[in-house]
Coordinates of C-alpha atoms in Angstrom, one line a residue:
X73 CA 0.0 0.0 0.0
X74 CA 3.1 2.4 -0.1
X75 CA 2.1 4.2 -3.7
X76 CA -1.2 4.9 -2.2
X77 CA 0.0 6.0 1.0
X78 CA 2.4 8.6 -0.6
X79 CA -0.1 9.5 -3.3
X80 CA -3.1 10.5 -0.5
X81 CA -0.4 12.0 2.2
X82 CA 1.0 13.9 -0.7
X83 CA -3.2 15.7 -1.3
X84 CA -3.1 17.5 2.6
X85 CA -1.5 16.4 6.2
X86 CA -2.7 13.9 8.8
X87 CA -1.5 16.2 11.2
X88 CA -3.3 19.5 10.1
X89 CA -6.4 17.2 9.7
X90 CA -6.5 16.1 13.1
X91 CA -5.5 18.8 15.1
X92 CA -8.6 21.0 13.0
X93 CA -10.4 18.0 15.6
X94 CA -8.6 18.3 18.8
X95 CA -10.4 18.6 21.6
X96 CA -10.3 22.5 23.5
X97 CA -9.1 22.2 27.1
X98 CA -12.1 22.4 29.1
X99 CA -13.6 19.5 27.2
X100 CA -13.4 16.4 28.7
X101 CA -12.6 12.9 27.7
X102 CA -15.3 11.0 30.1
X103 CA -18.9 11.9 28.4
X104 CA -22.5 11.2 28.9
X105 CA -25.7 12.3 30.3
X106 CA -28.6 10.2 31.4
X107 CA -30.7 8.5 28.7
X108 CA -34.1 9.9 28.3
X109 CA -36.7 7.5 30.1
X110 CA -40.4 5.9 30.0
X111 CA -41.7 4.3 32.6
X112 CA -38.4 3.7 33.2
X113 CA -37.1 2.2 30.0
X114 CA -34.7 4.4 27.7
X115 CA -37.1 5.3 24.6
X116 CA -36.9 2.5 21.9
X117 CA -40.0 3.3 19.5
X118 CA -38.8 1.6 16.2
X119 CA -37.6 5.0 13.6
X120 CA -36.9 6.8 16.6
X121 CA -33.4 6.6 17.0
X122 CA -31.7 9.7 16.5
X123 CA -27.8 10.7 16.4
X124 CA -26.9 13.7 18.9
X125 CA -23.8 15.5 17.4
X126 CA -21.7 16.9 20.2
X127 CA -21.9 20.5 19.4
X128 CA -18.1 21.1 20.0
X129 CA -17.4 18.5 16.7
X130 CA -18.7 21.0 14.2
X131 CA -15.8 21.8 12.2
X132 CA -16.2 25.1 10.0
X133 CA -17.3 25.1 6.5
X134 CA -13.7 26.0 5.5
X135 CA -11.9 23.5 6.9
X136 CA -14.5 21.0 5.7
X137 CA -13.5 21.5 2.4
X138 CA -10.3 21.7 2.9
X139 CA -9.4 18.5 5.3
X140 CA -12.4 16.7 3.1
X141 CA -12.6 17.6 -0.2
X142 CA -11.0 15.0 -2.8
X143 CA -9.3 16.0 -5.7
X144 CA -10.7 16.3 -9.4
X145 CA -10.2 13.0 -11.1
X146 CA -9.9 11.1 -7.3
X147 CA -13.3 9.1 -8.3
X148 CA -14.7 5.3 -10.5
X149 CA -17.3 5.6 -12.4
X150 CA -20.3 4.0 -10.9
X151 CA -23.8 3.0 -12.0
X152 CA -26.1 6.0 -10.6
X153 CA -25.5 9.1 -8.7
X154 CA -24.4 7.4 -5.3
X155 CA -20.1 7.7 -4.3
X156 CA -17.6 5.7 -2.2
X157 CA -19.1 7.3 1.5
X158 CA -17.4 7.1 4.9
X159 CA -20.6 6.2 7.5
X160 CA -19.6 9.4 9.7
X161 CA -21.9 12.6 11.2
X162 CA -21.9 16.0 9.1
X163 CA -18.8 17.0 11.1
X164 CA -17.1 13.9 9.9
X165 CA -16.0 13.0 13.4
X166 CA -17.3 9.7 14.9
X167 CA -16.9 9.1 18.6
X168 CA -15.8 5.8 19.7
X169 CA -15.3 4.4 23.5
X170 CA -13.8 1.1 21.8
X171 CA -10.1 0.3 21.7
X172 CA -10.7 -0.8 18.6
X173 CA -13.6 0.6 16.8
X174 CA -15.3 -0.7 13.6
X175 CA -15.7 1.7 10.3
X176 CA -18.4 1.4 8.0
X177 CA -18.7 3.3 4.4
X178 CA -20.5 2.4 1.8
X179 CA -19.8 1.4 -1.7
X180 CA -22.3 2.0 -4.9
X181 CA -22.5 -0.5 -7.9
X182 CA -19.3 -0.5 -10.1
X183 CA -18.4 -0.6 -13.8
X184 CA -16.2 -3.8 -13.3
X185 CA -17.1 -6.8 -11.7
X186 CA -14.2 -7.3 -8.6
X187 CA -12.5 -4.5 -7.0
X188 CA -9.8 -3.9 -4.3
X189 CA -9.9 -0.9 -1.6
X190 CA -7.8 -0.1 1.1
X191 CA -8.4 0.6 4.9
X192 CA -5.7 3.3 6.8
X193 CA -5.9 4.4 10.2
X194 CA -3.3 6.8 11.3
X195 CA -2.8 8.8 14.3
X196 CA -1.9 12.2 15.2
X197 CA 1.6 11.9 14.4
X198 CA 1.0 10.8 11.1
X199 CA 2.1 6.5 12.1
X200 CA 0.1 3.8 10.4
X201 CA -1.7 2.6 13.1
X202 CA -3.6 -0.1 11.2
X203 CA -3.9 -1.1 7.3
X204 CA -6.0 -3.8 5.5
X205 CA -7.1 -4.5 1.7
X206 CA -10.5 -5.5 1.0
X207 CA -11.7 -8.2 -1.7
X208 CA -15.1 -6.4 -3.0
X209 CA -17.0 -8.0 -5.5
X210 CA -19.5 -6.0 -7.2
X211 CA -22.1 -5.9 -4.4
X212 CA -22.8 -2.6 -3.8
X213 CA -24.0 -2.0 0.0
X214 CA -22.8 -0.8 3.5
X215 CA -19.4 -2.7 4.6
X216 CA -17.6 -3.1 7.7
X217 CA -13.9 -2.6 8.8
X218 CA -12.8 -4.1 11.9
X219 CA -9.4 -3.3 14.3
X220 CA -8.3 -6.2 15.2
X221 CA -7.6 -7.1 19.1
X222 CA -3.7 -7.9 18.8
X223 CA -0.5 -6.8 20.2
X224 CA 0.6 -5.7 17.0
X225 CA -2.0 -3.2 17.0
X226 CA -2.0 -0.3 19.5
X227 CA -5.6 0.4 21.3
X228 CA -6.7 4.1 19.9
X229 CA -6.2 6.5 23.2
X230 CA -9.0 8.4 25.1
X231 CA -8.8 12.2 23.8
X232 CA -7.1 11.7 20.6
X233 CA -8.2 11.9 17.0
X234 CA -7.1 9.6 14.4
X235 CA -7.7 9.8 10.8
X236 CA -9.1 7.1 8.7
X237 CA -9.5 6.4 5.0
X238 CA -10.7 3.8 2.2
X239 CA -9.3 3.7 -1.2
X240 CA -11.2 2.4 -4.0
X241 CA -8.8 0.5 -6.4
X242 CA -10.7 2.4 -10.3
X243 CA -7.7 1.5 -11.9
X244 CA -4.4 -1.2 -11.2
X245 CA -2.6 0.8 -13.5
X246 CA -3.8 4.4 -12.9
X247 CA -4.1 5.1 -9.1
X248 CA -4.9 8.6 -9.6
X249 CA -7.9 7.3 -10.6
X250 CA -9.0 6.0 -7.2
X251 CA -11.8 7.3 -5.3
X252 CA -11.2 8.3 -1.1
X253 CA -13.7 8.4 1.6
X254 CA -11.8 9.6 4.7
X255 CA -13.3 10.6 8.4
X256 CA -12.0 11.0 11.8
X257 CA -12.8 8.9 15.0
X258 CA -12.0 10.4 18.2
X259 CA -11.7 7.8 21.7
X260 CA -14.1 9.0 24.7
X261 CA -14.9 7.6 27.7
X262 CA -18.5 7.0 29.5
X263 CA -19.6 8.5 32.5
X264 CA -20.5 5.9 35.1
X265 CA -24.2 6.3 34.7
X266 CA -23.9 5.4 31.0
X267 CA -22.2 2.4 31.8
X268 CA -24.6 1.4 34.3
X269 CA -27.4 1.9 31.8
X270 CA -25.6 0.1 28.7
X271 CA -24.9 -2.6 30.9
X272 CA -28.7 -3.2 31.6
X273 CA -30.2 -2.1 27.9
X274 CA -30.7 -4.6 25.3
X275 CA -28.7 -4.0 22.0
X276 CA -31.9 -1.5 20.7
X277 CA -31.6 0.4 24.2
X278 CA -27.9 0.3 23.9
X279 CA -28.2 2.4 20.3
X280 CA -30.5 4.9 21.3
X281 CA -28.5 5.7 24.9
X282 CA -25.3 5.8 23.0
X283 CA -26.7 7.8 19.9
X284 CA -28.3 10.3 22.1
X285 CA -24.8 9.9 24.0
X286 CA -23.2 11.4 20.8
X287 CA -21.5 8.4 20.2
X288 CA -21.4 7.3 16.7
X289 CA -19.1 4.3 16.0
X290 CA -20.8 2.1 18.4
X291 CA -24.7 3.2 17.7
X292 CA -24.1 2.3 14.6
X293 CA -21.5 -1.0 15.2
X294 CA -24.2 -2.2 17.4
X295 CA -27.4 -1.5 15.5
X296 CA -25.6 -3.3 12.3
X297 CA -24.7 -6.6 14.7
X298 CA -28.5 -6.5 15.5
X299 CA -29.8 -6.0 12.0
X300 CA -27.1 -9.0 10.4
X301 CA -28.4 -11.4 13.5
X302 CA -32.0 -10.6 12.6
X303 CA -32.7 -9.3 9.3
X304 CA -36.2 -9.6 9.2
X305 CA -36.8 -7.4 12.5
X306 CA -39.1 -4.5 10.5
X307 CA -38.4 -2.4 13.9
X308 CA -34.4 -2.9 13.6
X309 CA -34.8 -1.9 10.0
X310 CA -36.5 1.6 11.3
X311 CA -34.0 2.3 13.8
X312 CA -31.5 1.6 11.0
X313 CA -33.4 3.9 8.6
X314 CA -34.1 6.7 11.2
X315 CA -30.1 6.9 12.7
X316 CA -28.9 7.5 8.9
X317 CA -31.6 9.7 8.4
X318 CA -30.2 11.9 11.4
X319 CA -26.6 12.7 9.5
X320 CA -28.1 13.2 6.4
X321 CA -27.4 9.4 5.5
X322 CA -30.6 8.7 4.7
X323 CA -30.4 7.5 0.6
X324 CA -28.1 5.1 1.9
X325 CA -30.3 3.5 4.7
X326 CA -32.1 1.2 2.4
X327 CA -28.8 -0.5 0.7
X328 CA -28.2 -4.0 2.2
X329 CA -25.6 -4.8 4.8
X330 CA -22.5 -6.4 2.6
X331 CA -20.0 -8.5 4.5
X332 CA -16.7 -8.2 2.9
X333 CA -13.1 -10.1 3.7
X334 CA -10.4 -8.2 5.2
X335 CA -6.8 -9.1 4.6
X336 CA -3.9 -8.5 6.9

């Protein structure tokens, strides 16, 4: 993956990304406020599940474009009007409380019939912290990255921001021909009364207390592991529906959950 590497470092800096996301000083790592409640229960109406951007994550429209935008010719030509997406909130910044976090993005239908794409995470000092290729046949969907648990692999650190990217192989000869989705996930930690609540909720409760909790990597890890273990659950399907819908996501809601094969 070292052309690629080069080629995407060479378009803007890790480090300028991420510190655009650092956190201000009064902000602190540990987060969470009491889950909204019936009788009770933390609300779980199926389509209700909404995504509550921390307020502090909203990065300004300049910087958007310039930490986010991808370069003219950087795209494959699909079938329709979707694009390579990273699964992230409007301010591109996903909150994890997972060592190791999984990444979703979603890939539309292709010209070709197999491709290959490339996973990169990379910390705030611009070291590889973790990089996969994907086999993708033409299936176009949502798709899953996961970290793995090892020692070769460092644990992402409460309060930092890492950047994190997929390359679409368009071309084995051209690679300025690819198409990037990039985002940035940033490692929190739960107050104790969240953990006392996830620890009691069932995997719909645990999506609404920890999208409400601004905490997008696992509302949407979680919701996905429900939905793959029971893909007929019409009330999983509206929660699925309603938290894309919240971060503008919401053309993509309706595109199947793909498994894919990660390499080392």
């Amino acid at each position: 993956m070292e052309k690629i590497t080069k080629f995407f470092l060479s378009f803007t800096s890790v480090g300028s990304i991420l510190s655009i996301a650092t956190l201000n000083a009064f902000q602190l790592t540990v987060v969470g406020q009491p889950t909204p409640n019936v009788d009770g229960q933390p609300i779980t109406q199926p389509g209700r599940v909404r995504f509550v951007g921390p307020s502090e994550d909203n990065l300004s429209s300049a910087n958007s474009r310039r930490v986010f935008g991808i370069p003219a010719g950087l795209t494959c030509d699909a079938r329709g009007n979707r694009k390579l997406t990273a699964l992230v909130p409007k301010s591109k910044i996903g909150r994890t409380v997972s060592q190791y976090p999984v990444f979703f993005f979603y890939l539309p239908k292709l010209d070709f019939d197999e491709a290959q794409a490339e996973f990169s995470l990379v910390d705030e000092n611009e070291n590889f912290i973790h990089e996969t290729t994907l086999k993708i046949k033409n299936s176009p969907g949502v798709m899953s990255v996961s970290i793995p648990a090892n020692k070769n692999v460092p644990p992402l650190e409460a309060g930092k921001n890492y950047l994190w990217y997929i390359v679409l192989r368009c071309d084995r000869e051209d690679r300025s021909s690819d198409a990037v989705a990039t985002g940035i996930v940033r490692r929190v930690e739960l107050s104790a009364d969240i953990l006392r609540e996830l620890d009691a909720a069932d995997p719909r409760q645990k999506t609404v207390i920890y999208a409400e909790n601004g905490i997008w990597q696992e509302a949407l890890s979680t919701l996905a592991a429900a939905r793959r273990a029971n893909p007929n659950d019409a009330e999983l399907t509206a929660d699925w529906e309603s938290l894309l819908d919240s971060v503008k996501l919401g053309e993509i809601a309706k595109e199947p959950i793909v498994q894919i094969e990660q390499q080392p």
